[in-house]
Amino acid sequence: DVSAPPGMTVRQVPITVGTAHVDGITVTMEPRASVSGRIVFSGDIQPPAQEQAKLIGVALRDVQSGARIEGRMTPEGTFEIRDVPPGRYHVLGESLAREWRAAGVRSDAANLTTDVLTITHANVPDIVVTFTDKTMAIAGMVIDESGRTASDGSVVLMPVNVKAWIAAGMAVQRTQVVPVAADGSFQMTVGLPGDYVIVAAPPDVHPQTTIDPITVDAEFAVAYAPLGTRVTIALGDKKTQPLTIRRAR
């Protein structure tokens, strides 16, 4: 077992060990990667002033462990996250400014709103994170399994291609879970534009595995996504969607 000094990582290579001693192994250490790019604003209001730059940031969330590495926007509208270990990451735009929220992430090679960023040892310098001042929401009424107005249950939003979402680590910014109110209504905000399915689940079915951040159980997603209603959300959309509680068989 070899430990790397700060800012370095050990390149892993396979070796075969039998009954004899193995000598002459070369251990290669390489600098950890950096992830950098620019932040752009799309909306009707003025972008944050330079003194508000510290309110806008970008985070890398490790798909396997959930560990986060964060970076802040500079007054010039750029960001850099250094010392990133090899791994698979979700790239998250984050804002402490109430007027702005992440709308998408891309690189020259991929749509990182939906795809995972794989870090090896090479720097990634071409990330563009877009923020918007437009909110997105879905609301509606829920009918229970008997045809009456529901008074309990959950409403779950998840990407329409649920198997690809699971394979990519189930990015938390692309799902939402809210309760059905006593009067049968529900309201939810939507984190990112895209194509989704929305489904109402019975009170005895628990779709979440954690609350903060909200994560959906993978088995629930596979079972209930086919029962949902497809909905496309664009920036600024406020949609009304009636639902009927469904139960997976």
mmCIF file of C-alpha atoms in Angstrom, residues 28-150:
data_model
loop_
_atom_site.group_PDB
_atom_site.id
_atom_site.type_symbol
_atom_site.label_atom_id
_atom_site.label_comp_id
_atom_site.label_asym_id
_atom_site.label_seq_id
_atom_site.Cartn_x
_atom_site.Cartn_y
_atom_site.Cartn_z
ATOM 1 C CA THR A 28 4.041 6.151 -10.604
ATOM 2 C CA MET A 29 2.642 9.243 -8.951
ATOM 3 C CA GLU A 30 0.875 11.950 -10.906
ATOM 4 C CA PRO A 31 -0.612 15.337 -10.025
ATOM 5 C CA ARG A 32 -4.323 15.298 -9.326
ATOM 6 C CA ALA A 33 -6.526 16.915 -11.932
ATOM 7 C CA SER A 34 -8.212 20.298 -11.874
ATOM 8 C CA VAL A 35 -11.683 21.074 -13.206
ATOM 9 C CA SER A 36 -12.264 24.604 -14.460
ATOM 10 C CA GLY A 37 -14.427 26.661 -16.748
ATOM 11 C CA ARG A 38 -16.803 29.571 -16.797
ATOM 12 C CA ILE A 39 -20.181 30.504 -15.365
ATOM 13 C CA VAL A 40 -22.821 32.185 -17.508
ATOM 14 C CA PHE A 41 -26.150 33.769 -16.576
ATOM 15 C CA SER A 42 -29.329 33.566 -18.651
ATOM 16 C CA GLY A 43 -32.319 35.578 -17.500
ATOM 17 C CA ASP A 44 -34.183 38.824 -17.337
ATOM 18 C CA ILE A 45 -32.291 40.420 -14.448
ATOM 19 C CA GLN A 46 -28.715 41.603 -14.235
ATOM 20 C CA PRO A 47 -26.071 38.976 -13.375
ATOM 21 C CA PRO A 48 -24.649 39.139 -9.850
ATOM 22 C CA ALA A 49 -22.264 42.015 -9.223
ATOM 23 C CA GLN A 50 -18.587 41.231 -8.700
ATOM 24 C CA GLU A 51 -18.920 41.486 -4.934
ATOM 25 C CA GLN A 52 -21.611 38.757 -5.075
ATOM 26 C CA ALA A 53 -19.400 36.284 -6.936
ATOM 27 C CA LYS A 54 -18.742 34.321 -3.742
ATOM 28 C CA LEU A 55 -22.468 33.439 -3.645
ATOM 29 C CA ILE A 56 -22.172 31.379 -6.841
ATOM 30 C CA GLY A 57 -20.235 28.138 -6.980
ATOM 31 C CA VAL A 58 -19.649 24.772 -8.587
ATOM 32 C CA ALA A 59 -19.322 21.457 -6.768
ATOM 33 C CA LEU A 60 -18.207 17.992 -7.761
ATOM 34 C CA ARG A 61 -20.150 15.219 -6.018
ATOM 35 C CA ASP A 62 -18.511 11.784 -6.053
ATOM 36 C CA VAL A 63 -21.007 9.294 -7.504
ATOM 37 C CA GLN A 64 -19.838 6.463 -5.257
ATOM 38 C CA SER A 65 -19.195 8.145 -1.912
ATOM 39 C CA GLY A 66 -21.215 11.360 -2.118
ATOM 40 C CA ALA A 67 -18.124 13.347 -1.063
ATOM 41 C CA ARG A 68 -18.005 16.898 -2.379
ATOM 42 C CA ILE A 69 -15.274 19.210 -3.627
ATOM 43 C CA GLU A 70 -16.313 22.842 -4.038
ATOM 44 C CA GLY A 71 -15.178 25.890 -5.936
ATOM 45 C CA ARG A 72 -16.362 29.507 -6.074
ATOM 46 C CA MET A 73 -16.927 31.869 -8.982
ATOM 47 C CA THR A 74 -14.300 34.554 -9.455
ATOM 48 C CA PRO A 75 -15.264 38.167 -10.240
ATOM 49 C CA GLU A 76 -14.290 37.380 -13.852
ATOM 50 C CA GLY A 77 -16.958 34.663 -14.057
ATOM 51 C CA THR A 78 -14.623 31.671 -13.999
ATOM 52 C CA PHE A 79 -14.059 28.847 -11.527
ATOM 53 C CA GLU A 80 -11.422 26.231 -10.777
ATOM 54 C CA ILE A 81 -11.579 23.160 -8.543
ATOM 55 C CA ARG A 82 -8.138 21.771 -7.833
ATOM 56 C CA ASP A 83 -6.763 18.554 -6.408
ATOM 57 C CA VAL A 84 -9.545 16.313 -7.776
ATOM 58 C CA PRO A 85 -8.927 12.563 -7.289
ATOM 59 C CA PRO A 86 -9.731 10.175 -10.145
ATOM 60 C CA GLY A 87 -13.368 9.119 -10.100
ATOM 61 C CA ARG A 88 -16.875 9.709 -11.441
ATOM 62 C CA TYR A 89 -18.575 12.967 -10.482
ATOM 63 C CA HIS A 90 -21.806 14.882 -10.871
ATOM 64 C CA VAL A 91 -21.122 18.547 -11.618
ATOM 65 C CA LEU A 92 -23.468 20.815 -9.649
ATOM 66 C CA GLY A 93 -24.101 24.512 -10.040
ATOM 67 C CA GLU A 94 -24.896 26.011 -6.632
ATOM 68 C CA SER A 95 -26.193 29.428 -5.651
ATOM 69 C CA LEU A 96 -26.705 31.236 -2.347
ATOM 70 C CA ALA A 97 -28.278 34.100 -4.283
ATOM 71 C CA ARG A 98 -32.045 33.555 -4.214
ATOM 72 C CA GLU A 99 -32.543 34.959 -7.703
ATOM 73 C CA TRP A 100 -30.297 32.445 -9.435
ATOM 74 C CA ARG A 101 -30.367 28.649 -9.780
ATOM 75 C CA ALA A 102 -28.491 26.166 -11.938
ATOM 76 C CA ALA A 103 -29.982 25.480 -15.368
ATOM 77 C CA GLY A 104 -27.432 23.165 -16.951
ATOM 78 C CA VAL A 105 -23.826 22.018 -17.188
ATOM 79 C CA ARG A 106 -21.902 21.100 -20.314
ATOM 80 C CA SER A 107 -18.426 20.562 -21.627
ATOM 81 C CA ASP A 108 -17.102 20.405 -25.166
ATOM 82 C CA ALA A 109 -17.582 16.631 -25.051
ATOM 83 C CA ALA A 110 -20.731 15.991 -22.998
ATOM 84 C CA ASN A 111 -23.990 17.230 -21.550
ATOM 85 C CA LEU A 112 -23.075 17.092 -17.870
ATOM 86 C CA THR A 113 -26.607 17.920 -16.810
ATOM 87 C CA THR A 114 -27.383 14.273 -17.552
ATOM 88 C CA ASP A 115 -23.958 12.641 -17.890
ATOM 89 C CA VAL A 116 -21.246 11.844 -15.376
ATOM 90 C CA LEU A 117 -17.866 13.564 -15.515
ATOM 91 C CA THR A 118 -15.103 10.957 -15.379
ATOM 92 C CA ILE A 119 -11.810 12.265 -13.996
ATOM 93 C CA THR A 120 -8.558 10.436 -14.684
ATOM 94 C CA HIS A 121 -5.303 12.383 -14.435
ATOM 95 C CA ALA A 122 -5.974 14.992 -17.102
ATOM 96 C CA ASN A 123 -7.237 18.486 -16.360
ATOM 97 C CA VAL A 124 -10.751 19.367 -17.550
ATOM 98 C CA PRO A 125 -10.730 23.036 -18.588
ATOM 99 C CA ASP A 126 -13.918 23.430 -20.640
ATOM 100 C CA ILE A 127 -16.896 23.244 -18.252
ATOM 101 C CA VAL A 128 -19.709 25.767 -18.736
ATOM 102 C CA VAL A 129 -22.252 26.098 -15.912
ATOM 103 C CA THR A 130 -25.399 28.080 -16.721
ATOM 104 C CA PHE A 131 -27.540 29.786 -14.104
ATOM 105 C CA THR A 132 -31.041 31.173 -14.657
ATOM 106 C CA ASP A 133 -33.458 33.437 -12.825
ATOM 107 C CA LYS A 134 -36.435 31.425 -14.116
ATOM 108 C CA THR A 135 -38.172 28.977 -11.783
ATOM 109 C CA MET A 136 -39.889 25.743 -12.761
ATOM 110 C CA ALA A 137 -42.716 24.041 -10.910
ATOM 111 C CA ILE A 138 -45.427 21.386 -11.169
ATOM 112 C CA ALA A 139 -48.660 21.320 -9.155
ATOM 113 C CA GLY A 140 -51.900 19.392 -9.260
ATOM 114 C CA MET A 141 -54.475 17.199 -7.550
ATOM 115 C CA VAL A 142 -54.103 13.517 -6.758
ATOM 116 C CA ILE A 143 -56.819 10.845 -6.910
ATOM 117 C CA ASP A 144 -56.390 7.715 -4.804
ATOM 118 C CA GLU A 145 -56.779 4.099 -5.898
ATOM 119 C CA SER A 146 -60.519 4.128 -5.165
ATOM 120 C CA GLY A 147 -61.139 7.203 -7.309
ATOM 121 C CA ARG A 148 -61.538 9.641 -4.425
ATOM 122 C CA THR A 149 -59.411 12.687 -3.671
ATOM 123 C CA ALA A 150 -56.226 11.434 -2.019
#
